Amino acid sequence: MSGAAHRLLIAVVALAATTLTPAHAASAAATPVPDRSVVTWAASADRLGEAPPDRSYRLIVRTSAGGSGMRIRVSNAFGDRPLVIGSAYAGLRGSGARLVAGSNRKLRFDRAASVTLAPGEIRYSDPLPGRTEAGNDLAISLYVRAAGGPATGHGMALQTSYATAGDHAAEERDGAYTEQVGSWFYLDAVSVDTGPGTGAVVTLGDSITDGWQSTTDKNLRWPDFLARRLHAAPGSTVPGVANAGISGNQVLADGAGQSAVTRLDRDVLSVPGVRTVVLFEGVNDIKSHSGVTADALTAGYRRIIDRAHAAGKCVVGATVLPYQGWSEWDPQGDAVRVEVNEWIRTSGAVDAVADFDKVLRSPYNPQRLLPTFDGGDHLHPNDKGMQAMADSIDLGDLECEGASGRTGTEAGEPAAEPTS
């Protein structure tokens, strides 16, 4: 998908975004998490455009953790009427929309081939026998028999998936899938059973975490680089990485997706096996010129941190990147950013610090990204910048045993200097 097409998609999604009522949001977050499951892929859901019926989607996703008993999580969180998934399959992608022969297997929901999701509902499939390996491209094929009103999905996938009219979920060939799509529809997580003692990391963020300005179809978002580091690290106990970034998202205000404070339960705390949260948001609150202060923004951080700690999760706080050169930059906003970053580094509220600002800023002008890491718009890092962010994280800070037994960098101490 071209950069222009992605920009158009983001604009459409932003115009369509709406806020759920508190009751609706609560029902979406109330799904029980299967025992012993660890997330291997996730993408935070939002409200998309009109949901057409009688349509198949072949959704391409990259696994992080390997394991058995794979489940998918399907979502009607933003729907205003029942969603009927007539059939669902999971297979290995060969190339394009074509699957590896013999890999496409039927998924069931409470032993049934189809499932109806009420407005706001989220459901897990039954576990699929056999093993799912890390670093594979899965093709999750969903036939949507009945739908209408707003669709639920993730607008900016930076991954080409496929769609077609009618029921073609069971087919392994690609002939029917003539339409390419740049969003994920109805699927918001995939989990596996990795056995006891393993967990996952959730990266809560905005368009930088969502991967904007990284290369489409290459899995070069910074959480993707982090997943590869964790997979290669001997003895790592957090192989799962879930990307909870939404382009344009803010900590405090709804708009491009629900605010981070509002969507925390559904997109982070309900994710299977999550042990550590990397909190990397704030630039959209600052540059929106809404008058947000450092005190207001850090109060929002504290709400997220306290709720994560209450759920037994550790929180790594990431500093906000410089963005001088972006059209909304001004000295007042940058002063807020600097004050917020100082709070992240020194307040002791988080369990560890990922100092992305220090890693990516120019030594000659700390209000700007270093040109070698700049994706071109002076706000979003390029592929090299994404890798530098992931490489700067101390993997030991992610090995969390719960907020009461903080591991990695002790609260209140600055993070160690990056070694890579």
Short mmCIF file of C-alpha atoms in Angstrom, two decimals:
data_model
loop_
_atom_site.label_atom_id
_atom_site.label_comp_id
_atom_site.label_asym_id
_atom_site.label_seq_id
_atom_site.Cartn_x
_atom_site.Cartn_y
_atom_site.Cartn_z
CA MET A 1 0.00 0.00 0.00
CA SER A 2 1.39 3.40 -0.95
CA GLY A 3 2.20 6.12 1.57
CA ALA A 4 -0.54 8.29 0.05
CA ALA A 5 -3.08 5.50 0.47
CA HIS A 6 -2.09 5.04 4.09
CA ARG A 7 -2.46 8.77 4.75
CA LEU A 8 -5.94 8.66 3.22
CA LEU A 9 -6.81 5.64 5.37
CA ILE A 10 -5.66 7.42 8.54
CA ALA A 11 -7.78 10.45 7.66
CA VAL A 12 -10.86 8.28 7.06
CA VAL A 13 -10.36 6.40 10.32
CA ALA A 14 -9.86 9.63 12.25
CA LEU A 15 -13.08 11.10 10.82
CA ALA A 16 -14.96 7.92 11.68
CA ALA A 17 -13.59 7.64 15.24
CA THR A 18 -16.16 7.89 18.00
CA THR A 19 -16.38 7.37 21.73
CA LEU A 20 -18.12 4.39 23.32
CA THR A 21 -20.41 4.94 26.24
CA PRO A 22 -18.90 3.82 29.56
CA ALA A 23 -21.20 0.78 29.66
CA HIS A 24 -20.27 -0.17 26.11
CA ALA A 25 -16.56 0.19 26.84
CA ALA A 26 -16.86 -1.90 29.99
CA SER A 27 -18.59 -4.76 28.17
CA ALA A 28 -15.83 -4.78 25.57
CA ALA A 29 -13.18 -5.15 28.27
CA ALA A 30 -14.94 -7.84 30.32
CA THR A 31 -13.82 -10.87 28.28
CA PRO A 32 -12.27 -13.63 30.40
CA VAL A 33 -8.65 -14.42 29.54
CA PRO A 34 -7.86 -18.09 28.84
CA ASP A 35 -5.54 -19.73 31.37
CA ARG A 36 -1.89 -20.27 30.41
CA SER A 37 -2.17 -18.16 27.24
CA VAL A 38 0.42 -15.60 26.16
CA VAL A 39 -0.23 -13.07 23.42
CA THR A 40 1.84 -13.60 20.27
CA TRP A 41 0.30 -10.76 18.21
CA ALA A 42 -2.12 -7.93 18.86
CA ALA A 43 -3.37 -4.69 17.33
CA SER A 44 -5.64 -2.31 19.22
CA ALA A 45 -9.14 -2.01 17.84
CA ASP A 46 -10.91 1.20 16.87
CA ARG A 47 -14.04 2.19 15.02
CA LEU A 48 -13.66 1.90 11.23
CA GLY A 49 -16.15 2.60 8.44
CA GLU A 50 -19.38 0.83 7.48
CA ALA A 51 -19.25 -2.95 7.99
CA PRO A 52 -20.38 -4.86 4.88
CA PRO A 53 -21.90 -8.37 5.22
CA ASP A 54 -21.07 -11.50 3.18
CA ARG A 55 -17.35 -10.75 3.02
CA SER A 56 -14.15 -12.69 3.66
CA TYR A 57 -10.96 -11.20 5.09
CA ARG A 58 -7.55 -12.85 4.94
CA LEU A 59 -5.57 -11.03 7.63
CA ILE A 60 -1.78 -11.37 7.70
CA VAL A 61 -0.11 -11.13 11.13
CA ARG A 62 3.42 -11.90 12.43
CA THR A 63 3.83 -14.02 15.57
CA SER A 64 6.26 -13.12 18.35
CA ALA A 65 5.98 -16.03 20.84
CA GLY A 66 5.75 -19.66 19.82
CA GLY A 67 3.54 -22.21 21.52
CA SER A 68 0.65 -24.62 21.27
CA GLY A 69 -3.12 -24.22 21.46
CA MET A 70 -3.36 -21.06 19.38
CA ARG A 71 -6.46 -18.92 19.91
CA ILE A 72 -7.67 -15.82 18.11
CA ARG A 73 -9.57 -12.97 19.75
CA VAL A 74 -12.32 -11.40 17.63
CA SER A 75 -13.91 -8.10 18.51
CA ASN A 76 -17.15 -6.24 17.97
CA ALA A 77 -16.07 -3.61 20.51
CA PHE A 78 -17.20 -0.67 18.38
CA GLY A 79 -20.17 -2.32 16.67
CA ASP A 80 -23.74 -1.17 17.26
CA ARG A 81 -25.41 -4.40 16.10
CA PRO A 82 -24.64 -8.15 16.13
CA LEU A 83 -21.66 -9.40 14.12
CA VAL A 84 -21.88 -12.93 12.73
CA ILE A 85 -18.62 -14.64 11.80
CA GLY A 86 -19.76 -17.58 9.71
CA SER A 87 -16.40 -19.34 9.61
CA ALA A 88 -12.81 -18.75 10.68
CA TYR A 89 -9.56 -20.44 9.66
CA ALA A 90 -5.89 -20.09 10.55
CA GLY A 91 -3.04 -21.06 8.23
CA LEU A 92 0.51 -20.21 7.26
CA ARG A 93 0.93 -17.54 4.60
CA GLY A 94 2.96 -18.65 1.59
CA SER A 95 3.04 -15.44 -0.47
CA GLY A 96 0.42 -12.77 -1.00
CA ALA A 97 -2.95 -14.25 -0.08
CA ARG A 98 -1.84 -17.80 -0.93
CA LEU A 99 -1.36 -20.22 1.96
CA VAL A 100 1.10 -23.03 2.52
CA ALA A 101 -0.66 -26.14 1.23
CA GLY A 102 -2.34 -28.13 3.96
CA SER A 103 -1.87 -25.47 6.67
CA ASN A 104 -5.35 -23.89 6.74
CA ARG A 105 -7.31 -25.23 9.70
CA LYS A 106 -10.80 -24.49 10.94
CA LEU A 107 -11.25 -22.50 14.14
CA ARG A 108 -14.23 -23.04 16.43
CA PHE A 109 -15.94 -21.02 19.14
CA ASP A 110 -17.34 -23.09 21.99
CA ARG A 111 -17.12 -26.01 19.53
CA ALA A 112 -19.28 -24.20 16.97
CA ALA A 113 -18.10 -23.25 13.48
CA SER A 114 -19.69 -19.81 13.66
CA VAL A 115 -20.04 -17.17 16.35
CA THR A 116 -22.33 -14.18 16.92
CA LEU A 117 -20.86 -11.23 18.80
CA ALA A 118 -23.22 -8.75 20.44
CA PRO A 119 -22.38 -5.03 20.24
CA GLY A 120 -19.30 -4.43 22.38
CA GLU A 121 -18.46 -8.13 22.74
CA ILE A 122 -15.05 -9.77 22.43
CA ARG A 123 -14.66 -13.56 22.07
CA TYR A 124 -11.83 -16.08 22.02
CA SER A 125 -11.77 -19.08 19.73
CA ASP A 126 -11.19 -22.57 21.07
CA PRO A 127 -7.50 -23.60 21.14
CA LEU A 128 -6.20 -25.05 17.89
CA PRO A 129 -4.24 -28.30 18.34
CA GLY A 130 -0.59 -28.26 17.31
CA ARG A 131 2.24 -25.77 17.57
CA THR A 132 2.58 -22.24 16.25
CA GLU A 133 6.16 -21.04 15.77
CA ALA A 134 7.57 -17.62 16.52
CA GLY A 135 8.31 -15.29 13.63
CA ASN A 136 5.76 -16.81 11.25
CA ASP A 137 3.26 -15.01 9.04
CA LEU A 138 -0.16 -16.32 9.98
CA ALA A 139 -3.15 -15.89 7.70
CA ILE A 140 -6.32 -15.57 9.75
CA SER A 141 -9.32 -15.87 7.42
CA LEU A 142 -12.70 -14.66 8.64
CA TYR A 143 -15.99 -14.94 6.76
CA VAL A 144 -18.32 -12.19 8.00
CA ARG A 145 -21.81 -13.46 7.25
CA ALA A 146 -23.79 -10.61 8.83
CA ALA A 147 -22.62 -7.12 9.75
CA GLY A 148 -23.67 -3.51 9.54
CA GLY A 149 -23.00 -0.17 11.13
CA PRO A 150 -19.44 0.60 12.22
CA ALA A 151 -16.80 -2.10 11.74
CA THR A 152 -14.27 -2.85 14.46
CA GLY A 153 -10.63 -3.12 13.46
CA HIS A 154 -7.20 -1.52 13.33
CA GLY A 155 -6.95 1.20 10.71
CA MET A 156 -3.23 1.55 9.97
CA ALA A 157 -1.86 -1.96 9.74
CA LEU A 158 1.23 -1.23 7.60
CA GLN A 159 0.62 -4.79 6.43
CA THR A 160 -1.18 -5.84 3.27
CA SER A 161 -4.14 -8.13 3.92
CA TYR A 162 -6.84 -9.29 1.53
CA ALA A 163 -10.61 -9.28 1.11
CA THR A 164 -13.30 -10.61 -1.20
CA ALA A 165 -17.06 -11.07 -1.46
CA GLY A 166 -18.58 -14.34 -0.28
CA ASP A 167 -17.24 -17.17 1.87
CA HIS A 168 -13.67 -18.05 0.88
CA ALA A 169 -12.15 -18.51 4.33
CA ALA A 170 -11.41 -22.23 3.84
CA GLU A 171 -9.58 -21.78 0.53
CA GLU A 172 -5.80 -21.99 0.48
CA ARG A 173 -5.40 -20.56 -3.00
CA ASP A 174 -5.39 -16.81 -3.52
CA GLY A 175 -7.57 -16.54 -6.62
CA ALA A 176 -10.66 -15.19 -4.88
CA TYR A 177 -8.78 -12.56 -2.85
CA THR A 178 -8.57 -9.84 -5.46
CA GLU A 179 -8.76 -6.85 -3.09
CA GLN A 180 -5.85 -5.62 -1.00
CA VAL A 181 -6.64 -3.86 2.30
CA GLY A 182 -4.38 -1.93 4.66
CA SER A 183 -6.37 -2.56 7.85
CA TRP A 184 -7.07 -5.53 10.13
CA PHE A 185 -10.79 -6.21 10.59
CA TYR A 186 -12.39 -7.78 13.70
CA LEU A 187 -9.19 -9.58 14.78
CA ASP A 188 -7.37 -7.89 17.68
CA ALA A 189 -5.18 -10.60 19.25
CA VAL A 190 -3.67 -14.05 18.78
CA SER A 191 -2.39 -16.05 21.75
CA VAL A 192 -0.58 -19.33 22.35
CA ASP A 193 0.15 -21.55 25.35
CA THR A 194 3.86 -21.21 26.06
CA GLY A 195 3.80 -23.13 29.33
CA PRO A 196 4.42 -21.81 32.86
CA GLY A 197 6.89 -19.03 33.62
CA THR A 198 6.55 -17.06 30.40
CA GLY A 199 4.79 -13.81 29.64
CA ALA A 200 4.52 -10.86 27.30
CA VAL A 201 5.17 -7.15 26.86
CA VAL A 202 2.53 -4.67 25.69
CA THR A 203 3.67 -1.44 24.03
CA LEU A 204 1.05 1.26 24.66
CA GLY A 205 1.49 4.14 22.28
CA ASP A 206 0.50 6.27 19.30
CA SER A 207 1.54 6.41 15.61
CA ILE A 208 5.23 5.92 16.43
CA THR A 209 4.43 2.62 18.13
CA ASP A 210 1.91 1.86 15.37
CA GLY A 211 4.88 2.08 13.02
CA TRP A 212 4.15 5.08 10.80
CA GLN A 213 7.13 5.85 8.52
CA SER A 214 8.46 2.30 8.87
CA THR A 215 8.44 0.22 5.70
CA THR A 216 5.10 -1.42 4.90
CA ASP A 217 4.97 -5.26 4.86
CA LYS A 218 8.43 -5.59 6.48
CA ASN A 219 7.50 -5.69 10.20
CA LEU A 220 9.93 -2.89 11.07
CA ARG A 221 7.93 -1.13 13.78
CA TRP A 222 9.95 -0.72 16.97
CA PRO A 223 7.84 -3.39 18.79
CA ASP A 224 8.73 -5.80 15.93
CA PHE A 225 12.44 -5.17 16.48
CA LEU A 226 11.89 -5.67 20.21
CA ALA A 227 10.14 -9.00 19.57
CA ARG A 228 13.11 -10.21 17.51
CA ARG A 229 15.54 -9.19 20.28
CA LEU A 230 13.50 -11.04 22.90
CA HIS A 231 13.25 -14.14 20.73
CA ALA A 232 17.03 -14.20 20.25
CA ALA A 233 17.86 -13.46 23.90
CA PRO A 234 18.94 -16.58 25.84
CA GLY A 235 16.68 -17.22 28.79
CA SER A 236 14.11 -14.54 27.99
CA THR A 237 10.82 -15.23 29.76
CA VAL A 238 8.79 -12.56 27.94
CA PRO A 239 8.72 -13.74 24.31
CA GLY A 240 5.31 -12.25 23.51
CA VAL A 241 4.98 -8.68 22.23
CA ALA A 242 1.62 -6.99 21.71
CA ASN A 243 1.46 -3.70 19.82
CA ALA A 244 -1.15 -1.41 21.42
CA GLY A 245 -0.31 1.65 19.33
CA ILE A 246 -3.01 3.71 17.60
CA SER A 247 -2.07 6.51 15.23
CA GLY A 248 -2.98 9.91 16.66
CA ASN A 249 -3.80 8.49 20.09
CA GLN A 250 -3.60 10.65 23.21
CA VAL A 251 -3.19 9.85 26.88
CA LEU A 252 -6.05 12.05 28.07
CA ALA A 253 -8.46 12.80 25.21
CA ASP A 254 -10.52 10.57 22.93
CA GLY A 255 -10.22 11.19 19.20
CA ALA A 256 -7.98 8.90 17.17
CA GLY A 257 -9.10 5.94 19.19
CA GLN A 258 -10.18 6.12 22.79
CA SER A 259 -7.63 7.72 25.09
CA ALA A 260 -4.91 5.53 26.57
CA VAL A 261 -6.54 5.93 29.99
CA THR A 262 -9.91 4.75 28.63
CA ARG A 263 -8.69 1.82 26.53
CA LEU A 264 -6.18 0.48 29.03
CA ASP A 265 -8.29 -2.43 30.27
CA ARG A 266 -9.28 -3.73 26.83
CA ASP A 267 -6.03 -3.13 24.96
CA VAL A 268 -3.47 -3.84 27.69
CA LEU A 269 -4.61 -5.38 30.95
CA SER A 270 -6.89 -7.99 29.33
CA VAL A 271 -4.18 -9.17 26.93
CA PRO A 272 -3.20 -12.78 27.79
CA GLY A 273 0.03 -13.21 29.73
CA VAL A 274 1.05 -9.54 29.85
CA ARG A 275 3.75 -8.95 32.43
CA THR A 276 5.20 -5.55 31.49
CA VAL A 277 3.75 -2.42 29.87
CA VAL A 278 5.94 0.01 27.93
CA LEU A 279 4.13 3.35 28.18
CA PHE A 280 5.11 5.61 25.28
CA GLU A 281 2.51 8.31 24.69
CA GLY A 282 2.14 12.02 25.16
CA VAL A 283 3.34 13.85 22.05
CA ASN A 284 -0.20 14.09 20.62
CA ASP A 285 -1.53 15.57 23.86
CA ILE A 286 1.29 18.14 23.81
CA LYS A 287 1.16 19.17 20.15
CA SER A 288 -2.65 19.36 19.98
CA HIS A 289 -2.49 22.89 21.50
CA SER A 290 -5.27 21.94 23.91
CA GLY A 291 -3.49 23.66 26.77
CA VAL A 292 -2.40 20.41 28.41
CA THR A 293 0.18 20.94 31.14
CA ALA A 294 2.95 18.67 32.34
CA ASP A 295 1.03 18.18 35.60
CA ALA A 296 -2.11 17.06 33.74
CA LEU A 297 -0.20 14.70 31.48
CA THR A 298 1.80 13.11 34.28
CA ALA A 299 -1.42 12.70 36.28
CA GLY A 300 -2.73 10.69 33.32
CA TYR A 301 0.44 8.62 33.35
CA ARG A 302 -0.05 7.97 37.08
CA ARG A 303 -3.58 6.69 36.47
CA ILE A 304 -2.25 4.21 33.92
CA ILE A 305 0.73 3.22 36.09
CA ASP A 306 -1.37 2.74 39.22
CA ARG A 307 -3.91 0.57 37.42
CA ALA A 308 -1.17 -1.51 35.83
CA HIS A 309 0.55 -1.97 39.20
CA ALA A 310 -2.76 -2.92 40.81
CA ALA A 311 -3.08 -5.63 38.17
CA GLY A 312 0.42 -6.91 39.02
CA LYS A 313 2.16 -5.51 35.93
CA CYS A 314 5.42 -3.57 35.74
CA VAL A 315 5.61 -0.33 33.76
CA VAL A 316 8.54 0.93 31.71
CA GLY A 317 8.14 4.65 31.00
CA ALA A 318 9.47 5.88 27.65
CA THR A 319 10.44 9.52 27.19
CA VAL A 320 8.69 11.63 24.53
CA LEU A 321 10.67 12.23 21.33
CA PRO A 322 11.57 15.72 20.07
CA TYR A 323 9.55 16.98 17.10
CA GLN A 324 10.82 20.40 16.03
CA GLY A 325 10.15 20.74 12.31
CA TRP A 326 6.68 19.20 12.58
CA SER A 327 3.99 21.80 11.75
CA GLU A 328 2.49 21.83 15.28
CA TRP A 329 5.78 22.37 17.12
CA ASP A 330 6.16 25.47 19.29
CA PRO A 331 8.47 26.39 22.20
CA GLN A 332 5.66 26.16 24.75
CA GLY A 333 4.83 22.59 23.78
CA ASP A 334 8.49 21.62 23.81
CA ALA A 335 8.83 23.00 27.32
CA VAL A 336 5.99 20.70 28.43
CA ARG A 337 7.72 17.77 26.72
CA VAL A 338 11.00 18.48 28.51
CA GLU A 339 9.23 18.74 31.88
CA VAL A 340 7.32 15.51 31.26
CA ASN A 341 10.50 13.67 30.30
CA GLU A 342 12.21 14.83 33.47
CA TRP A 343 9.28 13.44 35.47
CA ILE A 344 9.51 10.09 33.68
CA ARG A 345 13.25 9.89 34.41
CA THR A 346 13.20 10.98 38.04
CA SER A 347 9.78 10.62 39.68
CA GLY A 348 10.10 6.95 40.59
CA ALA A 349 6.55 6.33 39.37
CA VAL A 350 7.65 3.77 36.76
CA ASP A 351 9.66 0.61 37.32
CA ALA A 352 12.24 1.45 34.63
CA VAL A 353 12.91 4.08 31.98
CA ALA A 354 13.40 3.70 28.22
CA ASP A 355 15.02 7.02 27.28
CA PHE A 356 14.00 7.19 23.63
CA ASP A 357 14.44 10.97 23.65
CA LYS A 358 18.12 10.63 24.59
CA VAL A 359 18.71 7.92 21.98
CA LEU A 360 17.09 9.64 18.98
CA ARG A 361 17.58 13.39 19.55
CA SER A 362 20.22 15.36 17.73
CA PRO A 363 23.27 16.26 19.86
CA TYR A 364 23.40 19.58 18.00
CA ASN A 365 19.74 20.49 18.57
CA PRO A 366 17.99 18.37 21.23
CA GLN A 367 14.61 19.70 20.07
CA ARG A 368 15.00 17.73 16.81
CA LEU A 369 15.36 14.09 15.82
CA LEU A 370 18.82 13.10 14.63
CA PRO A 371 18.54 13.21 10.80
CA THR A 372 19.71 9.62 10.38
CA PHE A 373 16.69 8.50 12.45
CA ASP A 374 14.15 10.97 11.03
CA GLY A 375 11.44 9.46 8.82
CA GLY A 376 11.17 12.77 6.99
CA ASP A 377 8.36 14.54 8.84
CA HIS A 378 10.48 15.33 11.94
CA LEU A 379 8.08 13.46 14.23
CA HIS A 380 8.19 9.79 13.24
CA PRO A 381 11.41 7.75 13.19
CA ASN A 382 12.40 5.78 10.10
CA ASP A 383 13.36 2.10 10.09
CA LYS A 384 16.78 2.88 11.61
CA GLY A 385 15.18 4.98 14.31
CA MET A 386 12.69 2.21 15.08
CA GLN A 387 15.54 -0.27 15.54
CA ALA A 388 17.53 2.17 17.68
CA MET A 389 14.55 2.53 20.01
CA ALA A 390 14.12 -1.22 20.41
CA ASP A 391 17.86 -1.77 20.81
CA SER A 392 18.05 0.82 23.60
CA ILE A 393 15.69 -1.06 25.92
CA ASP A 394 17.33 -3.06 28.69
CA LEU A 395 15.69 -6.47 28.25
CA GLY A 396 16.14 -7.11 31.95
CA ASP A 397 13.67 -4.30 32.65
CA LEU A 398 10.98 -6.35 30.90
CA GLU A 399 11.48 -9.45 33.09
CA CYS A 400 8.85 -8.48 35.62
CA GLU A 401 7.46 -10.62 38.43
CA GLY A 402 4.80 -8.08 39.38
CA ALA A 403 4.74 -4.51 40.55
CA SER A 404 5.40 -5.48 44.16
CA GLY A 405 8.63 -7.26 43.26
CA ARG A 406 10.15 -4.81 40.81
CA THR A 407 12.87 -6.34 38.71
CA GLY A 408 15.25 -4.62 36.32
CA THR A 409 15.97 -0.95 37.01
CA GLU A 410 14.75 -0.05 40.49
CA ALA A 411 12.04 2.57 40.77
CA GLY A 412 13.50 6.03 41.00
CA GLU A 413 16.86 5.09 39.47
CA PRO A 414 17.69 6.21 35.93
CA ALA A 415 17.97 3.51 33.29
CA ALA A 416 21.43 2.25 32.41
CA GLU A 417 23.19 3.67 29.38
CA PRO A 418 22.25 1.73 26.20
CA THR A 419 24.88 -0.76 25.15
CA SER A 420 23.67 -1.28 21.59
#
